Amino acid sequence: TLAAVLTQNGVRAVSRGYSHASINDADVAVEYDGSVRGESRYHGIRWFPIEIKTRILNGPTDWETVVPKTLEIARYMGARVNRSCGHHIHVDFPEFKDKLSVARSLVNIAYKYQRVIAQLVPPSRRENGYCRPMPQRALKILHGCQTRECYRRALSGWERQTWLNLNHLFGAEPRFAVRLHGG
């Protein structure tokens, strides 16, 4: 229903099952997300745990045409956020294709400043399992890696729910996600 209403109001939307696939034929995808937890003080209220994903947005103007209207309509239709909700930012990382060492630099600087960064976000994001701190071993995890296969092996156990999600580095279009922003 949300996807249909968004489309009727100028935000091209599709409804689909949970997916990590890119969104090519719409502005947003409305997906079921089992990690979103409903909460209610009253019996008989049914929650629909969804996630709204945007296509790749190109700069602030593109963001302004999609995100505010999507959120306004979702709120109007009764959407709510709680501590299980977050705003994940996926950042294009094409440099990784040609220069693998940029991943090591990203991990090192993110680890070095993660405590400072964590103070800039809501406590609900610092205190849940959806955006965990980077483990201490992160500092050395890519040490000595020179080949794509070494990087792939070293990062194979990287948890998706770490605040810096590196699980999309090896896709056709390398990217990383920052999971610290509150919903």
XYZ file of N, CA, C and O in Angstrom:
732
model
N 0.832 -1.199 0.000
C 0.000 0.000 0.000
C 0.871 1.255 0.000
O 0.606 2.197 -0.742
N 1.893 1.266 0.859
C 2.771 2.436 0.916
C 3.418 2.697 -0.440
O 3.471 3.846 -0.896
N 3.903 1.654 -1.110
C 4.528 1.827 -2.421
C 3.535 2.428 -3.420
O 3.883 3.321 -4.199
N 2.305 1.967 -3.399
C 1.285 2.483 -4.319
C 0.988 3.951 -4.038
O 0.885 4.767 -4.965
N 0.871 4.317 -2.761
C 0.589 5.709 -2.400
C 1.763 6.610 -2.788
O 1.564 7.710 -3.332
N 2.976 6.167 -2.534
C 4.144 6.959 -2.925
C 4.140 7.213 -4.429
O 4.336 8.349 -4.877
N 3.906 6.170 -5.216
C 3.893 6.299 -6.672
C 2.813 7.275 -7.123
O 3.055 8.125 -7.993
N 1.630 7.195 -6.524
C 0.536 8.103 -6.898
C 0.843 9.557 -6.546
O 0.205 10.467 -7.078
N 1.841 9.753 -5.681
C 2.204 11.103 -5.266
C 3.576 11.538 -5.755
O 4.221 12.402 -5.151
N 4.040 10.927 -6.827
C 5.246 11.396 -7.498
C 6.565 10.784 -7.068
O 7.616 11.187 -7.562
N 6.547 9.816 -6.155
C 7.779 9.108 -5.786
C 7.629 7.687 -6.317
O 6.861 6.897 -5.788
N 8.327 7.395 -7.399
C 8.202 6.063 -8.015
C 8.663 5.001 -7.020
O 9.791 5.047 -6.554
N 7.761 4.063 -6.688
C 8.066 3.081 -5.649
C 7.674 1.676 -6.096
O 6.732 1.496 -6.868
N 8.420 0.701 -5.587
C 8.097 -0.711 -5.795
C 8.026 -1.377 -4.428
O 8.642 -0.922 -3.471
N 7.270 -2.435 -4.366
C 7.190 -3.249 -3.160
C 7.871 -4.565 -3.486
O 7.611 -5.151 -4.544
N 8.757 -5.025 -2.608
C 9.469 -6.281 -2.875
C 9.915 -6.894 -1.554
O 9.925 -6.234 -0.517
N 10.310 -8.155 -1.609
C 10.877 -8.815 -0.444
C 12.236 -8.224 -0.136
O 12.828 -7.515 -0.954
N 12.757 -8.517 1.045
C 14.048 -7.967 1.456
C 15.119 -8.343 0.445
O 15.228 -9.487 0.025
N 15.913 -7.371 0.040
C 16.911 -7.607 -0.996
C 18.065 -6.620 -0.847
O 17.870 -5.494 -0.394
N 19.237 -7.062 -1.253
C 20.391 -6.168 -1.319
C 20.609 -5.688 -2.749
O 21.577 -4.988 -3.029
N 19.705 -6.066 -3.634
C 19.823 -5.673 -5.035
C 19.607 -4.170 -5.188
O 18.854 -3.550 -4.427
N 20.260 -3.598 -6.186
C 20.082 -2.177 -6.476
C 18.657 -1.910 -6.918
O 17.958 -2.796 -7.397
N 18.258 -0.668 -6.789
C 16.937 -0.233 -7.238
C 17.153 0.524 -8.533
O 17.753 1.598 -8.535
N 16.697 -0.040 -9.626
C 16.946 0.570 -10.932
C 15.702 1.153 -11.570
O 15.788 2.042 -12.396
N 14.535 0.639 -11.204
C 13.307 1.017 -11.894
C 12.380 1.876 -11.050
O 11.201 2.015 -11.352
N 12.884 2.460 -9.982
C 12.055 3.262 -9.088
C 12.939 4.188 -8.266
O 14.166 4.086 -8.301
N 12.295 5.078 -7.522
C 13.031 5.945 -6.601
C 13.273 5.239 -5.273
O 14.324 5.412 -4.659
N 12.272 4.462 -4.825
C 12.383 3.742 -3.557
C 11.803 2.337 -3.684
O 10.974 2.070 -4.555
N 12.271 1.470 -2.791
C 11.697 0.130 -2.652
C 11.221 -0.007 -1.216
O 11.940 0.346 -0.276
N 9.990 -0.490 -1.059
C 9.435 -0.768 0.262
C 9.571 -2.264 0.470
O 9.041 -3.052 -0.317
N 10.315 -2.663 1.511
C 10.642 -4.068 1.725
C 10.296 -4.511 3.141
O 10.390 -3.721 4.082
N 9.953 -5.783 3.275
C 9.783 -6.380 4.590
C 11.157 -6.460 5.240
O 12.138 -6.801 4.597
N 11.254 -6.116 6.529
C 12.526 -6.201 7.249
C 12.281 -6.823 8.619
O 11.743 -6.181 9.518
N 12.685 -8.064 8.769
C 12.474 -8.794 10.012
C 13.254 -8.262 11.203
O 12.970 -8.621 12.338
N 14.233 -7.369 10.967
C 15.000 -6.844 12.097
C 14.292 -5.666 12.771
O 14.670 -5.268 13.860
N 13.279 -5.113 12.126
C 12.515 -4.021 12.737
C 11.521 -4.627 13.715
O 10.772 -5.531 13.377
N 11.535 -4.133 14.926
C 10.686 -4.665 15.995
C 9.578 -3.677 16.337
O 9.845 -2.550 16.710
N 8.334 -4.132 16.186
C 7.197 -3.306 16.572
C 7.056 -3.286 18.082
O 7.571 -4.146 18.783
N 6.381 -2.267 18.572
C 6.138 -2.189 20.006
C 4.756 -1.585 20.202
O 4.323 -0.738 19.431
N 4.067 -2.056 21.206
C 2.722 -1.557 21.436
C 2.337 -1.697 22.894
O 2.664 -2.688 23.538
N 1.630 -0.713 23.377
C 1.086 -0.766 24.730
C -0.302 -1.403 24.728
O -0.868 -1.648 25.771
N -0.843 -1.649 23.536
C -2.217 -2.143 23.424
C -2.268 -3.437 22.636
O -1.517 -3.622 21.672
N -3.161 -4.339 23.021
C -3.355 -5.604 22.311
C -4.123 -5.352 21.019
O -4.914 -4.420 20.925
N -3.885 -6.217 20.042
C -4.643 -6.163 18.802
C -4.075 -5.238 17.741
O -4.636 -5.122 16.666
N -2.962 -4.571 18.046
C -2.354 -3.697 17.041
C -1.320 -4.507 16.278
O -0.446 -5.139 16.865
N -1.428 -4.493 14.986
C -0.531 -5.274 14.136
C 0.507 -4.352 13.505
O 0.152 -3.325 12.940
N 1.765 -4.754 13.593
C 2.867 -3.980 13.021
C 3.323 -4.601 11.716
O 3.331 -5.811 11.567
N 3.746 -3.766 10.804
C 4.312 -4.225 9.541
C 5.752 -3.722 9.484
O 5.984 -2.546 9.205
N 6.687 -4.595 9.799
C 8.094 -4.155 9.827
C 8.630 -3.981 8.410
O 8.832 -4.948 7.682
N 8.809 -2.738 8.013
C 9.293 -2.469 6.656
C 10.554 -1.627 6.695
O 10.869 -0.972 7.691
N 11.229 -1.652 5.587
C 12.400 -0.810 5.357
C 12.128 -0.092 4.049
O 11.587 -0.674 3.114
N 12.496 1.167 3.987
C 12.374 1.920 2.739
C 13.784 2.231 2.267
O 14.564 2.851 2.984
N 14.099 1.774 1.061
C 15.426 2.016 0.486
C 15.284 2.924 -0.722
O 14.334 2.797 -1.489
N 16.249 3.807 -0.887
C 16.243 4.656 -2.078
C 17.166 4.070 -3.137
O 18.068 3.286 -2.830
N 16.944 4.478 -4.346
C 17.915 4.199 -5.404
C 19.165 5.008 -5.071
O 19.146 5.810 -4.119
N 20.222 4.846 -5.798
C 21.418 5.659 -5.576
C 21.052 7.103 -5.912
O 20.561 7.396 -7.002
N 21.256 7.969 -4.945
C 20.922 9.381 -5.118
C 22.187 10.162 -5.436
O 23.241 9.914 -4.857
N 22.053 11.101 -6.352
C 23.209 11.873 -6.806
C 23.146 13.299 -6.275
O 22.642 14.194 -6.926
N 23.645 13.465 -5.062
C 23.761 14.794 -4.490
C 22.518 15.272 -3.775
O 21.480 14.626 -3.763
N 22.642 16.466 -3.165
C 21.569 16.988 -2.317
C 20.270 17.276 -3.062
O 19.190 17.097 -2.512
N 20.337 17.736 -4.285
C 19.108 18.042 -5.021
C 18.315 16.769 -5.270
O 17.092 16.733 -5.076
N 18.973 15.719 -5.689
C 18.318 14.432 -5.918
C 17.737 13.906 -4.604
O 16.610 13.426 -4.554
N 18.496 14.025 -3.522
C 18.031 13.595 -2.201
C 16.758 14.346 -1.828
O 15.783 13.754 -1.371
N 16.752 15.656 -2.034
C 15.598 16.493 -1.680
C 14.338 16.127 -2.457
O 13.235 16.314 -1.964
N 14.478 15.618 -3.663
C 13.291 15.262 -4.452
C 12.680 13.934 -4.027
O 11.522 13.684 -4.318
N 13.443 13.101 -3.325
C 12.958 11.763 -2.965
C 12.697 11.595 -1.468
O 11.606 11.189 -1.059
N 13.669 11.890 -0.642
C 13.608 11.507 0.771
C 12.563 12.265 1.593
O 11.738 11.632 2.263
N 12.535 13.596 1.591
C 11.547 14.273 2.447
C 10.097 13.888 2.134
O 9.307 13.645 3.046
N 9.743 13.806 0.864
C 8.369 13.451 0.501
C 8.054 12.014 0.910
O 6.965 11.717 1.403
N 9.018 11.118 0.722
C 8.825 9.723 1.125
C 8.563 9.638 2.621
O 7.631 8.962 3.069
N 9.364 10.329 3.417
C 9.196 10.302 4.866
C 7.891 10.959 5.294
O 7.207 10.480 6.197
N 7.525 12.054 4.642
C 6.273 12.742 4.981
C 5.067 11.827 4.739
O 4.180 11.717 5.591
N 5.047 11.159 3.602
C 3.936 10.262 3.291
C 3.922 9.067 4.236
O 2.869 8.661 4.733
N 5.086 8.501 4.509
C 5.160 7.348 5.422
C 4.648 7.743 6.816
O 3.865 7.001 7.424
N 5.061 8.912 7.296
C 4.582 9.391 8.603
C 3.073 9.605 8.584
O 2.367 9.244 9.518
N 2.569 10.208 7.519
C 1.136 10.475 7.402
C 0.332 9.174 7.438
O -0.761 9.122 7.994
N 0.918 8.120 6.884
C 0.249 6.818 6.866
C 0.447 6.046 8.165
O -0.006 4.912 8.285
N 1.120 6.636 9.132
C 1.249 6.005 10.439
C 2.569 5.311 10.704
O 2.709 4.620 11.711
N 3.549 5.484 9.842
C 4.853 4.851 10.080
C 5.475 5.420 11.349
O 5.333 6.599 11.662
N 6.155 4.568 12.084
C 6.817 4.953 13.318
C 8.248 4.403 13.304
O 8.528 3.426 12.631
N 9.097 5.046 14.064
C 10.447 4.518 14.252
C 10.663 4.275 15.732
O 10.020 4.893 16.577
N 11.558 3.353 16.035
C 11.951 3.084 17.412
C 13.429 2.741 17.414
O 14.101 2.894 16.391
N 13.921 2.234 18.525
C 15.368 1.986 18.623
C 15.862 0.904 17.660
O 17.055 0.790 17.428
N 14.969 0.106 17.082
C 15.408 -0.907 16.117
C 15.546 -0.323 14.713
O 15.976 -1.009 13.800
N 15.179 0.945 14.538
C 15.212 1.585 13.216
C 16.473 2.429 13.060
O 16.916 3.071 13.999
N 16.997 2.438 11.864
C 18.173 3.258 11.593
C 18.125 3.807 10.188
O 17.334 3.388 9.357
N 18.973 4.755 9.940
C 19.115 5.381 8.625
C 20.513 5.005 8.145
O 21.500 5.478 8.709
N 20.596 4.135 7.176
C 21.893 3.652 6.702
C 22.291 4.415 5.446
O 21.504 4.527 4.518
N 23.498 4.887 5.429
C 24.013 5.626 4.290
C 25.017 4.735 3.555
O 26.024 4.317 4.127
N 24.734 4.424 2.296
C 25.663 3.652 1.472
C 26.485 4.645 0.658
O 25.933 5.524 0.005
N 27.792 4.485 0.714
C 28.701 5.404 0.047
C 29.436 4.662 -1.064
O 30.082 3.639 -0.827
N 29.323 5.203 -2.270
C 30.016 4.650 -3.425
C 31.523 4.692 -3.152
O 32.041 5.691 -2.656
N 32.228 3.597 -3.470
C 33.662 3.499 -3.160
C 34.418 2.926 -4.367
O 35.088 1.904 -4.266
N 34.326 3.593 -5.538
C 34.950 3.045 -6.748
C 36.466 2.953 -6.662
O 37.084 2.152 -7.367
N 37.073 3.751 -5.788
C 38.528 3.722 -5.625
C 39.033 2.331 -5.284
O 40.148 1.963 -5.616
N 38.183 1.559 -4.611
C 38.579 0.220 -4.167
C 38.872 -0.705 -5.345
O 39.679 -1.619 -5.221
N 38.268 -0.464 -6.492
C 38.508 -1.312 -7.667
C 39.980 -1.259 -8.094
O 40.554 -2.269 -8.465
N 40.558 -0.063 -8.078
C 41.911 0.127 -8.592
C 42.993 0.218 -7.524
O 44.168 0.011 -7.801
N 42.593 0.552 -6.297
C 43.580 0.732 -5.235
C 43.034 0.120 -3.948
O 42.358 0.779 -3.164
N 43.345 -1.146 -3.738
C 42.811 -1.890 -2.602
C 43.155 -1.265 -1.255
O 42.373 -1.337 -0.313
N 44.297 -0.622 -1.169
C 44.753 -0.088 0.117
C 43.828 1.000 0.670
O 43.897 1.310 1.859
N 42.943 1.569 -0.154
C 42.020 2.576 0.375
C 41.088 1.956 1.409
O 40.631 2.651 2.325
N 40.808 0.662 1.293
C 39.966 -0.015 2.293
C 40.690 -0.061 3.633
O 40.078 0.156 4.678
N 41.969 -0.341 3.616
C 42.754 -0.367 4.853
C 42.760 1.031 5.484
O 42.582 1.177 6.691
N 42.922 2.061 4.673
C 42.899 3.438 5.189
C 41.542 3.768 5.795
O 41.466 4.382 6.871
N 40.469 3.364 5.128
C 39.116 3.609 5.636
C 38.920 2.927 6.986
O 38.441 3.542 7.945
N 39.309 1.660 7.077
C 39.151 0.911 8.328
C 39.974 1.557 9.441
O 39.482 1.745 10.559
N 41.202 1.926 9.151
C 42.064 2.518 10.174
C 41.521 3.843 10.695
O 41.485 4.072 11.907
N 41.094 4.717 9.799
C 40.594 6.018 10.250
C 39.243 5.868 10.950
O 38.971 6.547 11.939
N 38.391 4.962 10.465
C 37.097 4.733 11.114
C 37.302 4.181 12.515
O 36.632 4.607 13.463
N 38.226 3.251 12.651
C 38.496 2.685 13.980
C 39.050 3.762 14.920
O 38.640 3.877 16.067
N 39.983 4.535 14.408
C 40.635 5.562 15.234
C 39.618 6.558 15.792
O 39.728 6.990 16.943
N 38.623 6.933 14.990
C 37.671 7.971 15.394
C 36.284 7.450 15.762
O 35.377 8.248 16.001
N 36.110 6.128 15.876
C 34.765 5.619 16.123
C 34.166 6.096 17.454
O 32.969 6.329 17.540
N 34.973 6.277 18.474
C 34.422 6.757 19.760
C 33.936 8.195 19.650
O 32.926 8.570 20.233
N 34.646 9.008 18.900
C 34.233 10.393 18.690
C 32.952 10.419 17.853
O 31.983 11.104 18.194
N 32.939 9.658 16.773
C 31.774 9.600 15.887
C 30.548 9.113 16.656
O 29.452 9.654 16.500
N 30.723 8.119 17.498
C 29.601 7.551 18.252
C 28.954 8.585 19.169
O 27.759 8.483 19.473
N 29.702 9.593 19.599
C 29.130 10.618 20.463
C 28.239 11.597 19.694
O 27.519 12.389 20.296
N 28.289 11.537 18.381
C 27.503 12.450 17.551
C 26.146 11.879 17.154
O 25.375 12.553 16.473
N 25.865 10.658 17.558
C 24.615 10.004 17.162
C 23.754 9.730 18.390
O 24.239 9.749 19.518
N 22.468 9.465 18.188
C 21.583 9.216 19.331
C 22.049 8.022 20.162
O 22.561 7.049 19.612
N 21.846 8.084 21.481
C 22.220 6.953 22.340
C 21.587 5.637 21.893
O 22.195 4.580 22.015
N 20.389 5.704 21.322
C 19.723 4.471 20.878
C 20.534 3.749 19.808
O 20.440 2.533 19.665
N 21.344 4.478 19.038
C 22.173 3.838 18.011
C 23.460 3.289 18.624
O 23.999 2.303 18.162
N 23.960 3.931 19.651
C 25.189 3.451 20.292
C 24.933 2.216 21.125
O 25.852 1.461 21.401
N 23.703 2.025 21.548
C 23.392 0.980 22.514
C 22.503 -0.119 21.941
O 21.583 -0.583 22.595
N 22.755 -0.503 20.705
C 21.990 -1.632 20.162
C 22.880 -2.492 19.276
O 23.992 -2.122 18.944
N 22.377 -3.632 18.881
C 23.175 -4.582 18.113
C 23.162 -4.362 16.614
O 23.757 -5.134 15.871
N 22.511 -3.308 16.148
C 22.407 -3.075 14.704
C 23.546 -2.227 14.151
O 23.682 -2.079 12.942
N 24.332 -1.642 15.032
C 25.472 -0.827 14.588
C 26.580 -0.925 15.639
O 26.953 0.038 16.281
N 27.076 -2.128 15.766
C 28.095 -2.422 16.785
C 29.408 -1.694 16.494
O 29.735 -1.429 15.335
N 30.180 -1.423 17.541
C 31.511 -0.845 17.323
C 32.402 -1.823 16.553
O 32.186 -3.029 16.579
N 33.392 -1.275 15.896
C 34.358 -2.120 15.209
C 35.195 -2.828 16.269
O 35.613 -2.199 17.242
N 35.461 -4.129 16.090
C 36.283 -4.838 17.082
C 37.736 -4.383 17.004
O 38.188 -3.890 15.976
N 38.463 -4.573 18.087
C 39.865 -4.152 18.134
C 40.684 -4.823 17.030
O 41.595 -4.219 16.485
N 40.327 -6.051 16.689
C 41.077 -6.755 15.639
C 40.971 -6.066 14.282
O 41.755 -6.316 13.378
N 40.012 -5.142 14.127
C 39.822 -4.434 12.856
C 41.078 -3.671 12.458
O 41.386 -3.536 11.274
N 41.812 -3.198 13.460
C 43.006 -2.401 13.186
C 44.059 -3.182 12.408
O 44.784 -2.621 11.609
N 44.122 -4.477 12.621
C 45.155 -5.301 11.974
C 44.590 -6.227 10.901
O 45.346 -6.935 10.255
N 43.286 -6.215 10.715
C 42.649 -7.210 9.855
C 43.158 -7.177 8.409
O 43.268 -8.203 7.756
N 43.510 -6.007 7.901
C 43.965 -5.896 6.514
C 45.474 -5.713 6.409
O 46.006 -5.555 5.319
N 46.147 -5.770 7.554
C 47.594 -5.594 7.582
C 48.264 -6.653 6.700
O 48.022 -7.832 6.851
N 49.065 -6.228 5.790
C 49.811 -7.147 4.928
C 49.063 -7.587 3.678
O 49.643 -8.239 2.819
N 47.793 -7.253 3.545
C 47.042 -7.666 2.351
C 47.517 -6.861 1.139
O 47.625 -5.640 1.196
N 47.764 -7.586 0.052
C 48.194 -6.950 -1.189
C 47.279 -7.310 -2.363
O 47.247 -6.605 -3.352
N 46.568 -8.422 -2.232
C 45.745 -8.898 -3.354
C 44.261 -8.821 -2.994
O 43.881 -8.803 -1.823
N 43.432 -8.802 -4.029
C 41.979 -8.786 -3.840
C 41.534 -10.005 -3.038
O 40.692 -9.910 -2.160
N 42.135 -11.158 -3.310
C 41.762 -12.379 -2.589
C 42.116 -12.279 -1.103
O 41.356 -12.721 -0.238
N 43.245 -11.689 -0.785
C 43.629 -11.500 0.619
C 42.618 -10.582 1.316
O 42.177 -10.869 2.434
N 42.233 -9.497 0.666
C 41.230 -8.592 1.240
C 39.897 -9.328 1.440
O 39.250 -9.196 2.468
N 39.507 -10.096 0.435
C 38.241 -10.834 0.517
C 38.266 -11.817 1.696
O 37.332 -11.896 2.466
N 39.351 -12.552 1.832
C 39.493 -13.505 2.946
C 39.468 -12.786 4.298
O 38.776 -13.198 5.218
N 40.242 -11.700 4.391
C 40.353 -10.974 5.660
C 39.009 -10.384 6.091
O 38.694 -10.347 7.279
N 38.211 -9.954 5.138
C 36.933 -9.311 5.455
C 35.750 -10.276 5.427
O 34.618 -9.855 5.675
N 36.001 -11.548 5.148
C 34.894 -12.507 5.007
C 34.079 -12.653 6.291
O 32.897 -12.944 6.240
N 34.669 -12.410 7.433
C 33.938 -12.529 8.684
C 33.424 -11.199 9.227
O 32.923 -11.132 10.342
N 33.562 -10.128 8.424
C 33.127 -8.804 8.873
C 31.623 -8.819 9.071
O 30.866 -9.185 8.188
N 31.178 -8.415 10.245
C 29.750 -8.453 10.555
C 29.015 -7.280 9.907
O 29.453 -6.142 10.002
N 27.907 -7.614 9.281
C 27.085 -6.613 8.609
C 26.585 -5.552 9.581
O 26.414 -4.393 9.226
N 26.375 -5.934 10.824
C 25.832 -4.997 11.795
C 26.897 -4.163 12.510
O 26.603 -3.504 13.490
N 28.113 -4.169 11.999
C 29.128 -3.244 12.492
C 28.757 -1.867 11.945
O 28.245 -1.757 10.832
N 29.013 -0.800 12.688
C 28.576 0.531 12.234
C 29.158 0.891 10.881
O 28.543 1.607 10.106
N 30.341 0.376 10.581
C 30.921 0.538 9.252
C 30.782 -0.810 8.558
O 31.528 -1.749 8.846
N 29.810 -0.924 7.686
C 29.521 -2.188 7.016
C 30.328 -2.256 5.722
O 30.127 -1.450 4.812
N 31.218 -3.245 5.653
C 32.095 -3.400 4.480
C 31.672 -4.561 3.582
O 32.414 -4.937 2.684
N 30.513 -5.112 3.806
C 30.093 -6.308 3.077
C 29.821 -6.087 1.596
O 29.650 -7.044 0.867
N 29.781 -4.844 1.138
C 29.483 -4.584 -0.273
C 30.724 -4.139 -1.059
O 30.598 -3.679 -2.189
N 31.894 -4.309 -0.480
C 33.113 -3.867 -1.167
C 33.416 -4.655 -2.433
O 34.023 -4.128 -3.355
N 33.007 -5.903 -2.467
C 33.419 -6.767 -3.570
C 32.356 -6.917 -4.648
O 32.471 -7.738 -5.546
N 31.315 -6.105 -4.589
C 30.282 -6.133 -5.621
C 30.769 -5.449 -6.885
O 31.882 -4.901 -6.948
N 29.928 -5.466 -7.897
C 30.268 -4.825 -9.175
C 30.529 -3.331 -8.981
O 31.362 -2.740 -9.671
N 29.789 -2.725 -8.057
C 29.985 -1.319 -7.728
C 30.321 -1.223 -6.240
O 29.424 -1.175 -5.398
N 31.605 -1.218 -5.893
C 32.009 -1.239 -4.480
C 31.421 -0.075 -3.687
O 31.369 1.052 -4.174
N 30.973 -0.395 -2.478
C 30.462 0.626 -1.578
C 30.615 0.132 -0.148
O 30.841 -1.037 0.095
N 30.483 1.062 0.790
C 30.410 0.716 2.205
C 29.204 1.427 2.770
O 28.661 2.358 2.157
N 28.757 0.989 3.933
C 27.584 1.608 4.555
C 27.942 2.079 5.955
O 28.707 1.430 6.659
N 27.378 3.216 6.330
C 27.496 3.733 7.680
C 26.121 3.562 8.319
O 25.135 4.058 7.801
N 26.073 2.830 9.436
C 24.810 2.439 10.043
C 24.509 3.171 11.341
O 23.687 2.721 12.132
N 25.143 4.278 11.613
C 25.010 4.946 12.906
C 23.817 5.893 13.036
O 23.423 6.235 14.139
N 23.247 6.330 11.960
C 22.217 7.353 12.014
C 20.899 6.793 12.543
O 20.464 5.723 12.148
N 20.250 7.526 13.422
C 18.971 7.114 13.971
C 17.869 7.232 12.944
O 17.948 8.012 12.010
N 16.820 6.415 13.116
C 15.683 6.413 12.198
C 14.868 7.677 12.332
O 14.177 8.093 11.469
